[in-house]
PDB file of C-alpha atoms in Angstrom:
ATOM      1  CA  SER A   1      17.654 -87.048 -52.961  1.00 73.00           C
ATOM      2  CA  ALA A   2      18.551 -88.830 -49.742  1.00 80.00           C
ATOM      3  CA  VAL A   3      16.578 -90.082 -46.793  1.00 89.00           C
ATOM      4  CA  ILE A   4      18.177 -89.920 -43.378  1.00 93.00           C
ATOM      5  CA  SER A   5      17.059 -92.095 -40.494  1.00 95.00           C
ATOM      6  CA  GLN A   6      18.090 -90.850 -37.111  1.00 96.00           C
ATOM      7  CA  LYS A   7      17.554 -92.624 -33.829  1.00 96.00           C
ATOM      8  CA  PRO A   8      16.580 -92.426 -31.096  1.00 97.00           C
ATOM      9  CA  SER A   9      14.013 -89.713 -31.744  1.00 95.00           C
ATOM     10  CA  ARG A  10      14.075 -88.751 -28.084  1.00 96.00           C
ATOM     11  CA  ASP A  11      15.570 -89.870 -24.822  1.00 97.00           C
ATOM     12  CA  ILE A  12      15.663 -88.892 -21.196  1.00 97.00           C
ATOM     13  CA  CYS A  13      19.008 -89.557 -19.560  1.00 97.00           C
ATOM     14  CA  GLN A  14      20.604 -89.258 -16.180  1.00 97.00           C
ATOM     15  CA  ARG A  15      23.403 -86.876 -15.459  1.00 97.00           C
ATOM     16  CA  GLY A  16      26.840 -88.425 -15.961  1.00 97.00           C
ATOM     17  CA  THR A  17      25.746 -91.026 -18.494  1.00 97.00           C
ATOM     18  CA  SER A  18      26.377 -91.120 -22.252  1.00 98.00           C
ATOM     19  CA  LEU A  19      24.036 -91.418 -25.216  1.00 98.00           C
ATOM     20  CA  THR A  20      24.902 -92.489 -28.745  1.00 98.00           C
ATOM     21  CA  ILE A  21      22.806 -91.145 -31.613  1.00 98.00           C
ATOM     22  CA  GLN A  22      22.822 -92.962 -34.926  1.00 98.00           C
ATOM     23  CA  CYS A  23      22.327 -91.535 -38.386  1.00 97.00           C
ATOM     24  CA  GLN A  24      21.795 -93.760 -41.430  1.00 97.00           C
ATOM     25  CA  VAL A  25      21.603 -92.388 -44.986  1.00 94.00           C
ATOM     26  CA  ASP A  26      19.958 -94.398 -47.738  1.00 93.00           C
ATOM     27  CA  SER A  27      22.714 -93.551 -50.231  1.00 91.00           C
ATOM     28  CA  GLN A  28      26.434 -92.838 -50.104  1.00 90.00           C
ATOM     29  CA  VAL A  29      27.246 -89.269 -49.212  1.00 88.00           C
ATOM     30  CA  THR A  30      30.566 -87.494 -48.926  1.00 86.00           C
ATOM     31  CA  MET A  31      29.677 -84.970 -46.271  1.00 85.00           C
ATOM     32  CA  MET A  32      27.898 -85.671 -42.990  1.00 92.00           C
ATOM     33  CA  PHE A  33      27.436 -83.176 -40.205  1.00 94.00           C
ATOM     34  CA  TRP A  34      26.143 -83.020 -36.652  1.00 96.00           C
ATOM     35  CA  TYR A  35      24.251 -80.017 -35.319  1.00 95.00           C
ATOM     36  CA  ARG A  36      22.866 -78.973 -31.964  1.00 96.00           C
ATOM     37  CA  GLN A  37      19.696 -76.953 -31.607  1.00 93.00           C
ATOM     38  CA  GLN A  38      19.003 -75.641 -28.127  1.00 89.00           C
ATOM     39  CA  PRO A  39      15.365 -74.977 -27.220  1.00 82.00           C
ATOM     40  CA  GLY A  40      13.904 -72.226 -29.385  1.00 81.00           C
ATOM     41  CA  GLN A  41      17.260 -71.473 -30.954  1.00 86.00           C
ATOM     42  CA  SER A  42      19.036 -71.869 -34.251  1.00 90.00           C
ATOM     43  CA  LEU A  43      21.302 -74.716 -35.295  1.00 92.00           C
ATOM     44  CA  THR A  44      24.963 -74.775 -34.349  1.00 93.00           C
ATOM     45  CA  LEU A  45      27.433 -77.018 -36.127  1.00 92.00           C
ATOM     46  CA  ILE A  46      29.176 -79.426 -33.773  1.00 96.00           C
ATOM     47  CA  ALA A  47      31.426 -81.204 -36.249  1.00 95.00           C
ATOM     48  CA  THR A  48      31.903 -82.619 -39.700  1.00 93.00           C
ATOM     49  CA  ALA A  49      32.011 -86.409 -39.679  1.00 93.00           C
ATOM     50  CA  ASN A  50      34.823 -87.560 -41.955  1.00 88.00           C
ATOM     51  CA  GLN A  51      34.799 -91.057 -43.334  1.00 88.00           C
ATOM     52  CA  GLY A  52      37.849 -92.988 -42.263  1.00 83.00           C
ATOM     53  CA  SER A  53      39.400 -90.198 -40.201  1.00 85.00           C
ATOM     54  CA  GLU A  54      38.785 -88.095 -37.136  1.00 90.00           C
ATOM     55  CA  ALA A  55      35.890 -85.668 -37.177  1.00 93.00           C
ATOM     56  CA  THR A  56      36.516 -81.956 -37.608  1.00 93.00           C
ATOM     57  CA  TYR A  57      35.150 -80.078 -34.616  1.00 96.00           C
ATOM     58  CA  GLU A  58      33.934 -76.494 -34.462  1.00 93.00           C
ATOM     59  CA  SER A  59      35.093 -74.070 -31.859  1.00 93.00           C
ATOM     60  CA  GLY A  60      33.608 -74.885 -28.484  1.00 95.00           C
ATOM     61  CA  PHE A  61      33.123 -78.587 -29.189  1.00 97.00           C
ATOM     62  CA  VAL A  62      35.684 -81.258 -28.312  1.00 96.00           C
ATOM     63  CA  ILE A  63      36.142 -84.894 -29.155  1.00 97.00           C
ATOM     64  CA  ASP A  64      36.110 -86.064 -25.544  1.00 97.00           C
ATOM     65  CA  LYS A  65      32.636 -84.655 -25.047  1.00 98.00           C
ATOM     66  CA  PHE A  66      31.204 -85.436 -28.497  1.00 98.00           C
ATOM     67  CA  PRO A  67      33.017 -88.417 -30.019  1.00 97.00           C
ATOM     68  CA  ILE A  68      31.911 -89.104 -33.572  1.00 97.00           C
ATOM     69  CA  SER A  69      32.308 -92.170 -35.737  1.00 95.00           C
ATOM     70  CA  ARG A  70      31.944 -92.430 -39.499  1.00 95.00           C
ATOM     71  CA  PRO A  71      32.833 -95.985 -40.494  1.00 94.00           C
ATOM     72  CA  ASN A  72      31.463 -95.711 -44.042  1.00 93.00           C
ATOM     73  CA  LEU A  73      29.740 -93.345 -46.458  1.00 92.00           C
ATOM     74  CA  THR A  74      26.218 -94.032 -45.204  1.00 94.00           C
ATOM     75  CA  PHE A  75      26.475 -94.095 -41.408  1.00 95.00           C
ATOM     76  CA  SER A  76      27.621 -91.940 -38.525  1.00 97.00           C
ATOM     77  CA  THR A  77      27.191 -91.787 -34.777  1.00 97.00           C
ATOM     78  CA  LEU A  78      27.446 -88.960 -32.283  1.00 98.00           C
ATOM     79  CA  THR A  79      27.957 -89.710 -28.618  1.00 98.00           C
ATOM     80  CA  VAL A  80      27.126 -87.142 -25.969  1.00 98.00           C
ATOM     81  CA  SER A  81      29.404 -88.083 -23.075  1.00 98.00           C
ATOM     82  CA  ASN A  82      29.191 -87.442 -19.360  1.00 97.00           C
ATOM     83  CA  MET A  83      25.943 -85.586 -19.820  1.00 97.00           C
ATOM     84  CA  SER A  84      24.750 -82.634 -17.782  1.00 97.00           C
ATOM     85  CA  PRO A  85      21.426 -80.751 -17.948  1.00 96.00           C
ATOM     86  CA  GLU A  86      23.137 -78.189 -20.191  1.00 95.00           C
ATOM     87  CA  ASP A  87      23.351 -80.867 -22.883  1.00 96.00           C
ATOM     88  CA  SER A  88      19.549 -80.983 -23.135  1.00 96.00           C
ATOM     89  CA  SER A  89      18.973 -80.112 -26.750  1.00 96.00           C
ATOM     90  CA  ILE A  90      17.939 -81.381 -30.129  1.00 96.00           C
ATOM     91  CA  TYR A  91      20.734 -83.043 -32.058  1.00 97.00           C
ATOM     92  CA  LEU A  92      20.434 -83.311 -35.822  1.00 96.00           C
ATOM     93  CA  CYS A  93      22.528 -85.019 -38.422  1.00 95.00           C
ATOM     94  CA  SER A  94      22.672 -83.860 -41.989  1.00 94.00           C
ATOM     95  CA  ALA A  95      24.250 -84.993 -45.223  1.00 91.00           C
ATOM     96  CA  GLY A  96      25.055 -83.510 -48.590  1.00 83.00           C
ATOM     97  CA  GLY A  97      25.740 -79.899 -49.424  1.00 74.00           C
ATOM     98  CA  GLN A  98      28.699 -80.616 -51.607  1.00 75.00           C
ATOM     99  CA  GLY A  99      28.953 -78.126 -54.423  1.00 74.00           C
ATOM    100  CA  GLY A 100      26.082 -76.140 -52.996  1.00 73.00           C
ATOM    101  CA  GLU A 101      23.608 -78.923 -53.314  1.00 79.00           C
ATOM    102  CA  LYS A 102      20.767 -79.357 -50.917  1.00 80.00           C
ATOM    103  CA  LEU A 103      21.446 -80.658 -47.452  1.00 85.00           C
ATOM    104  CA  PHE A 104      19.249 -83.388 -46.071  1.00 90.00           C
ATOM    105  CA  PHE A 105      18.467 -83.625 -42.397  1.00 93.00           C
ATOM    106  CA  GLY A 106      17.508 -86.346 -40.008  1.00 93.00           C
ATOM    107  CA  SER A 107      14.418 -85.776 -37.919  1.00 92.00           C
ATOM    108  CA  GLY A 108      16.480 -85.008 -34.845  1.00 94.00           C
ATOM    109  CA  THR A 109      16.998 -86.484 -31.409  1.00 96.00           C
ATOM    110  CA  GLN A 110      15.456 -84.614 -28.517  1.00 95.00           C
ATOM    111  CA  LEU A 111      17.660 -85.188 -25.488  1.00 97.00           C
ATOM    112  CA  SER A 112      16.646 -84.319 -21.956  1.00 97.00           C
ATOM    113  CA  VAL A 113      19.202 -84.714 -19.167  1.00 97.00           C
ATOM    114  CA  LEU A 114      17.942 -84.869 -15.601  1.00 96.00           C
TER     115      LEU A 114
ATOM    116  CA  ALA B   1      33.407 -64.839 -40.302  1.00 79.00           C
ATOM    117  CA  GLN B   2      30.100 -65.595 -41.927  1.00 86.00           C
ATOM    118  CA  THR B   3      26.925 -64.275 -40.351  1.00 92.00           C
ATOM    119  CA  VAL B   4      23.231 -64.564 -41.107  1.00 96.00           C
ATOM    120  CA  THR B   5      20.746 -62.190 -39.525  1.00 96.00           C
ATOM    121  CA  GLN B   6      17.000 -62.613 -39.355  1.00 96.00           C
ATOM    122  CA  SER B   7      15.569 -59.537 -37.686  1.00 95.00           C
ATOM    123  CA  GLN B   8      11.995 -60.822 -37.334  1.00 96.00           C
ATOM    124  CA  PRO B   9      11.705 -63.380 -34.511  1.00 95.00           C
ATOM    125  CA  GLU B  10       7.998 -63.824 -35.227  1.00 97.00           C
ATOM    126  CA  MET B  11       5.639 -63.031 -38.072  1.00 97.00           C
ATOM    127  CA  SER B  12       1.952 -63.596 -38.589  1.00 97.00           C
ATOM    128  CA  VAL B  13      -0.036 -63.811 -41.814  1.00 98.00           C
ATOM    129  CA  GLN B  14      -3.637 -64.543 -42.641  1.00 98.00           C
ATOM    130  CA  GLU B  15      -4.448 -67.522 -44.757  1.00 97.00           C
ATOM    131  CA  ALA B  16      -4.295 -66.723 -48.501  1.00 97.00           C
ATOM    132  CA  GLU B  17      -2.291 -63.531 -47.878  1.00 98.00           C
ATOM    133  CA  THR B  18       1.341 -62.811 -48.716  1.00 98.00           C
ATOM    134  CA  VAL B  19       4.189 -62.468 -46.237  1.00 98.00           C
ATOM    135  CA  THR B  20       7.866 -61.603 -46.620  1.00 98.00           C
ATOM    136  CA  LEU B  21      10.562 -62.869 -44.281  1.00 98.00           C
ATOM    137  CA  SER B  22      13.787 -60.866 -44.135  1.00 98.00           C
ATOM    138  CA  CYS B  23      17.364 -62.104 -44.100  1.00 98.00           C
ATOM    139  CA  THR B  24      20.696 -60.373 -44.415  1.00 98.00           C
ATOM    140  CA  TYR B  25      24.053 -62.055 -44.475  1.00 97.00           C
ATOM    141  CA  ASP B  26      27.725 -61.316 -44.537  1.00 95.00           C
ATOM    142  CA  THR B  27      30.449 -63.391 -46.089  1.00 92.00           C
ATOM    143  CA  SER B  28      33.896 -62.893 -47.550  1.00 89.00           C
ATOM    144  CA  GLU B  29      33.403 -65.866 -49.839  1.00 86.00           C
ATOM    145  CA  SER B  30      32.803 -65.237 -53.523  1.00 85.00           C
ATOM    146  CA  ASP B  31      31.177 -68.597 -54.077  1.00 87.00           C
ATOM    147  CA  TYR B  32      28.253 -69.400 -51.821  1.00 91.00           C
ATOM    148  CA  TYR B  33      24.662 -70.549 -51.755  1.00 92.00           C
ATOM    149  CA  LEU B  34      21.645 -69.388 -49.837  1.00 95.00           C
ATOM    150  CA  PHE B  35      18.714 -71.434 -48.656  1.00 95.00           C
ATOM    151  CA  TRP B  36      15.494 -71.084 -46.794  1.00 97.00           C
ATOM    152  CA  TYR B  37      14.621 -74.097 -44.674  1.00 95.00           C
ATOM    153  CA  LYS B  38      11.456 -74.539 -42.670  1.00 96.00           C
ATOM    154  CA  GLN B  39      11.183 -76.526 -39.474  1.00 94.00           C
ATOM    155  CA  PRO B  40       7.657 -77.454 -38.397  1.00 92.00           C
ATOM    156  CA  PRO B  41       6.945 -78.819 -34.911  1.00 88.00           C
ATOM    157  CA  SER B  42       7.924 -82.281 -36.182  1.00 87.00           C
ATOM    158  CA  ARG B  43      11.552 -80.974 -36.122  1.00 87.00           C
ATOM    159  CA  GLN B  44      12.148 -82.137 -39.680  1.00 89.00           C
ATOM    160  CA  MET B  45      14.144 -79.557 -41.624  1.00 91.00           C
ATOM    161  CA  ILE B  46      12.553 -79.061 -45.037  1.00 93.00           C
ATOM    162  CA  LEU B  47      14.173 -77.210 -47.913  1.00 93.00           C
ATOM    163  CA  VAL B  48      11.971 -74.389 -49.161  1.00 96.00           C
ATOM    164  CA  ILE B  49      14.150 -72.745 -51.773  1.00 95.00           C
ATOM    165  CA  ARG B  50      17.764 -72.497 -52.907  1.00 93.00           C
ATOM    166  CA  GLN B  51      19.702 -69.674 -54.579  1.00 94.00           C
ATOM    167  CA  GLU B  52      23.150 -69.746 -56.147  1.00 91.00           C
ATOM    168  CA  ALA B  53      25.000 -66.509 -55.454  1.00 91.00           C
ATOM    169  CA  TYR B  54      26.373 -66.332 -58.993  1.00 90.00           C
ATOM    170  CA  LYS B  55      22.874 -66.284 -60.459  1.00 89.00           C
ATOM    171  CA  GLN B  56      21.155 -62.943 -60.696  1.00 87.00           C
ATOM    172  CA  GLN B  57      17.758 -64.448 -61.344  1.00 93.00           C
ATOM    173  CA  ASN B  58      15.672 -64.867 -58.237  1.00 95.00           C
ATOM    174  CA  ALA B  59      14.708 -68.447 -57.411  1.00 94.00           C
ATOM    175  CA  THR B  60      11.059 -69.443 -57.293  1.00 95.00           C
ATOM    176  CA  GLU B  61       9.337 -72.610 -56.127  1.00 94.00           C
ATOM    177  CA  ASN B  62       5.584 -72.538 -56.574  1.00 96.00           C
ATOM    178  CA  ARG B  63       4.246 -70.130 -53.918  1.00 97.00           C
ATOM    179  CA  PHE B  64       7.731 -69.349 -52.614  1.00 98.00           C
ATOM    180  CA  SER B  65      10.080 -66.819 -54.155  1.00 97.00           C
ATOM    181  CA  VAL B  66      13.129 -64.898 -53.054  1.00 97.00           C
ATOM    182  CA  ASN B  67      14.366 -61.379 -53.556  1.00 97.00           C
ATOM    183  CA  PHE B  68      18.134 -61.801 -53.766  1.00 96.00           C
ATOM    184  CA  GLN B  69      20.060 -58.534 -53.625  1.00 96.00           C
ATOM    185  CA  LYS B  70      23.704 -59.553 -53.774  1.00 94.00           C
ATOM    186  CA  ALA B  71      25.244 -56.125 -53.364  1.00 93.00           C
ATOM    187  CA  ALA B  72      23.087 -55.449 -50.330  1.00 95.00           C
ATOM    188  CA  LYS B  73      23.614 -59.018 -49.051  1.00 96.00           C
ATOM    189  CA  SER B  74      19.910 -59.456 -48.645  1.00 97.00           C
ATOM    190  CA  PHE B  75      17.892 -62.622 -49.230  1.00 97.00           C
ATOM    191  CA  SER B  76      14.206 -62.291 -48.379  1.00 98.00           C
ATOM    192  CA  LEU B  77      11.560 -64.982 -48.782  1.00 98.00           C
ATOM    193  CA  LYS B  78       8.086 -64.213 -50.057  1.00 98.00           C
ATOM    194  CA  ILE B  79       5.290 -66.666 -49.403  1.00 98.00           C
ATOM    195  CA  SER B  80       2.204 -66.101 -51.510  1.00 98.00           C
ATOM    196  CA  ASP B  81      -1.278 -67.493 -50.861  1.00 98.00           C
ATOM    197  CA  SER B  82      -0.218 -68.573 -47.368  1.00 98.00           C
ATOM    198  CA  GLN B  83      -1.574 -71.870 -46.115  1.00 97.00           C
ATOM    199  CA  LEU B  84      -1.980 -73.270 -42.617  1.00 96.00           C
ATOM    200  CA  GLY B  85       0.735 -75.799 -43.422  1.00 95.00           C
ATOM    201  CA  ASP B  86       3.228 -72.979 -43.899  1.00 97.00           C
ATOM    202  CA  ALA B  87       3.274 -72.365 -40.160  1.00 97.00           C
ATOM    203  CA  ALA B  88       6.792 -73.225 -39.012  1.00 97.00           C
ATOM    204  CA  MET B  89      10.142 -71.823 -38.008  1.00 96.00           C
ATOM    205  CA  TYR B  90      11.950 -70.516 -41.075  1.00 97.00           C
ATOM    206  CA  PHE B  91      15.733 -70.416 -41.201  1.00 96.00           C
ATOM    207  CA  CYS B  92      17.838 -68.464 -43.650  1.00 97.00           C
ATOM    208  CA  VAL B  93      21.004 -70.446 -44.314  1.00 95.00           C
ATOM    209  CA  LEU B  94      24.338 -69.625 -45.929  1.00 94.00           C
ATOM    210  CA  LEU B  95      26.446 -72.430 -47.386  1.00 90.00           C
ATOM    211  CA  TYR B  96      30.054 -71.725 -48.317  1.00 85.00           C
ATOM    212  CA  GLY B  97      33.426 -73.296 -48.840  1.00 78.00           C
ATOM    213  CA  THR B  98      34.609 -76.676 -50.024  1.00 72.00           C
ATOM    214  CA  ALA B  99      33.726 -78.080 -46.603  1.00 72.00           C
ATOM    215  CA  SER B 100      30.070 -77.183 -47.267  1.00 74.00           C
ATOM    216  CA  LYS B 101      29.697 -75.377 -43.972  1.00 79.00           C
ATOM    217  CA  LEU B 102      26.344 -73.919 -43.103  1.00 86.00           C
ATOM    218  CA  THR B 103      25.616 -70.814 -41.104  1.00 90.00           C
ATOM    219  CA  PHE B 104      22.050 -70.573 -39.851  1.00 93.00           C
ATOM    220  CA  GLY B 105      20.126 -67.454 -39.010  1.00 95.00           C
ATOM    221  CA  THR B 106      18.265 -67.265 -35.720  1.00 93.00           C
ATOM    222  CA  GLY B 107      14.966 -68.122 -37.352  1.00 95.00           C
ATOM    223  CA  THR B 108      11.573 -66.506 -37.861  1.00 97.00           C
ATOM    224  CA  ARG B 109       8.536 -68.205 -36.425  1.00 96.00           C
ATOM    225  CA  LEU B 110       5.644 -67.841 -38.870  1.00 98.00           C
ATOM    226  CA  GLN B 111       2.050 -68.092 -37.683  1.00 97.00           C
ATOM    227  CA  VAL B 112      -0.737 -68.528 -40.183  1.00 97.00           C
ATOM    228  CA  THR B 113      -4.177 -67.470 -39.004  1.00 96.00           C
ATOM    229  CA  LEU B 114      -7.618 -68.099 -40.419  1.00 93.00           C
TER     230      LEU B 114
END
């Protein structure tokens, strides 16, 4: 099993600024992912964070808006750039899932953009 | 495209009673996995139960069991002897592919009453 620490747990930001969310796993994992969960909604995959290479983004998400780093097998960051109120959401990181194994999730970052 | 449908936005059950949450899915993959995750107000995603598609036997975890009907692409969750701590949003999740991509259903909010 893996434990994922995600921070910050919440933040209130001004329009036009950027926020970087960090995700630390207590063991090496191959797969790490970033999800967005809008209020009262399901989770939508933003991107797969690839170690040592550029992230793989899902349709509707672009690197300029959501740059992702994955410098090693235990850590990743997601930046929400040039924020607008529409970016207000919960952002979750997850790890695992390879071979159908369980995915572990961070506790999420609740972002409010004013 | 992979889809997961949860047709019950909200369900309610009395403590100690049994409730069944419905889920149907569609995938062209032959190799996939199905999960139920719960998300309490703390936002932490917690694995409830996991099912490999190649296994006919329905998964069980203590008070939680599934009815997996592969031909019908149905994956319902039964919660027996419901407890107050079971109150949460429940997501039916499909995992497929070597990239371990997840598709989430829209969720069912479960209320447990005294």
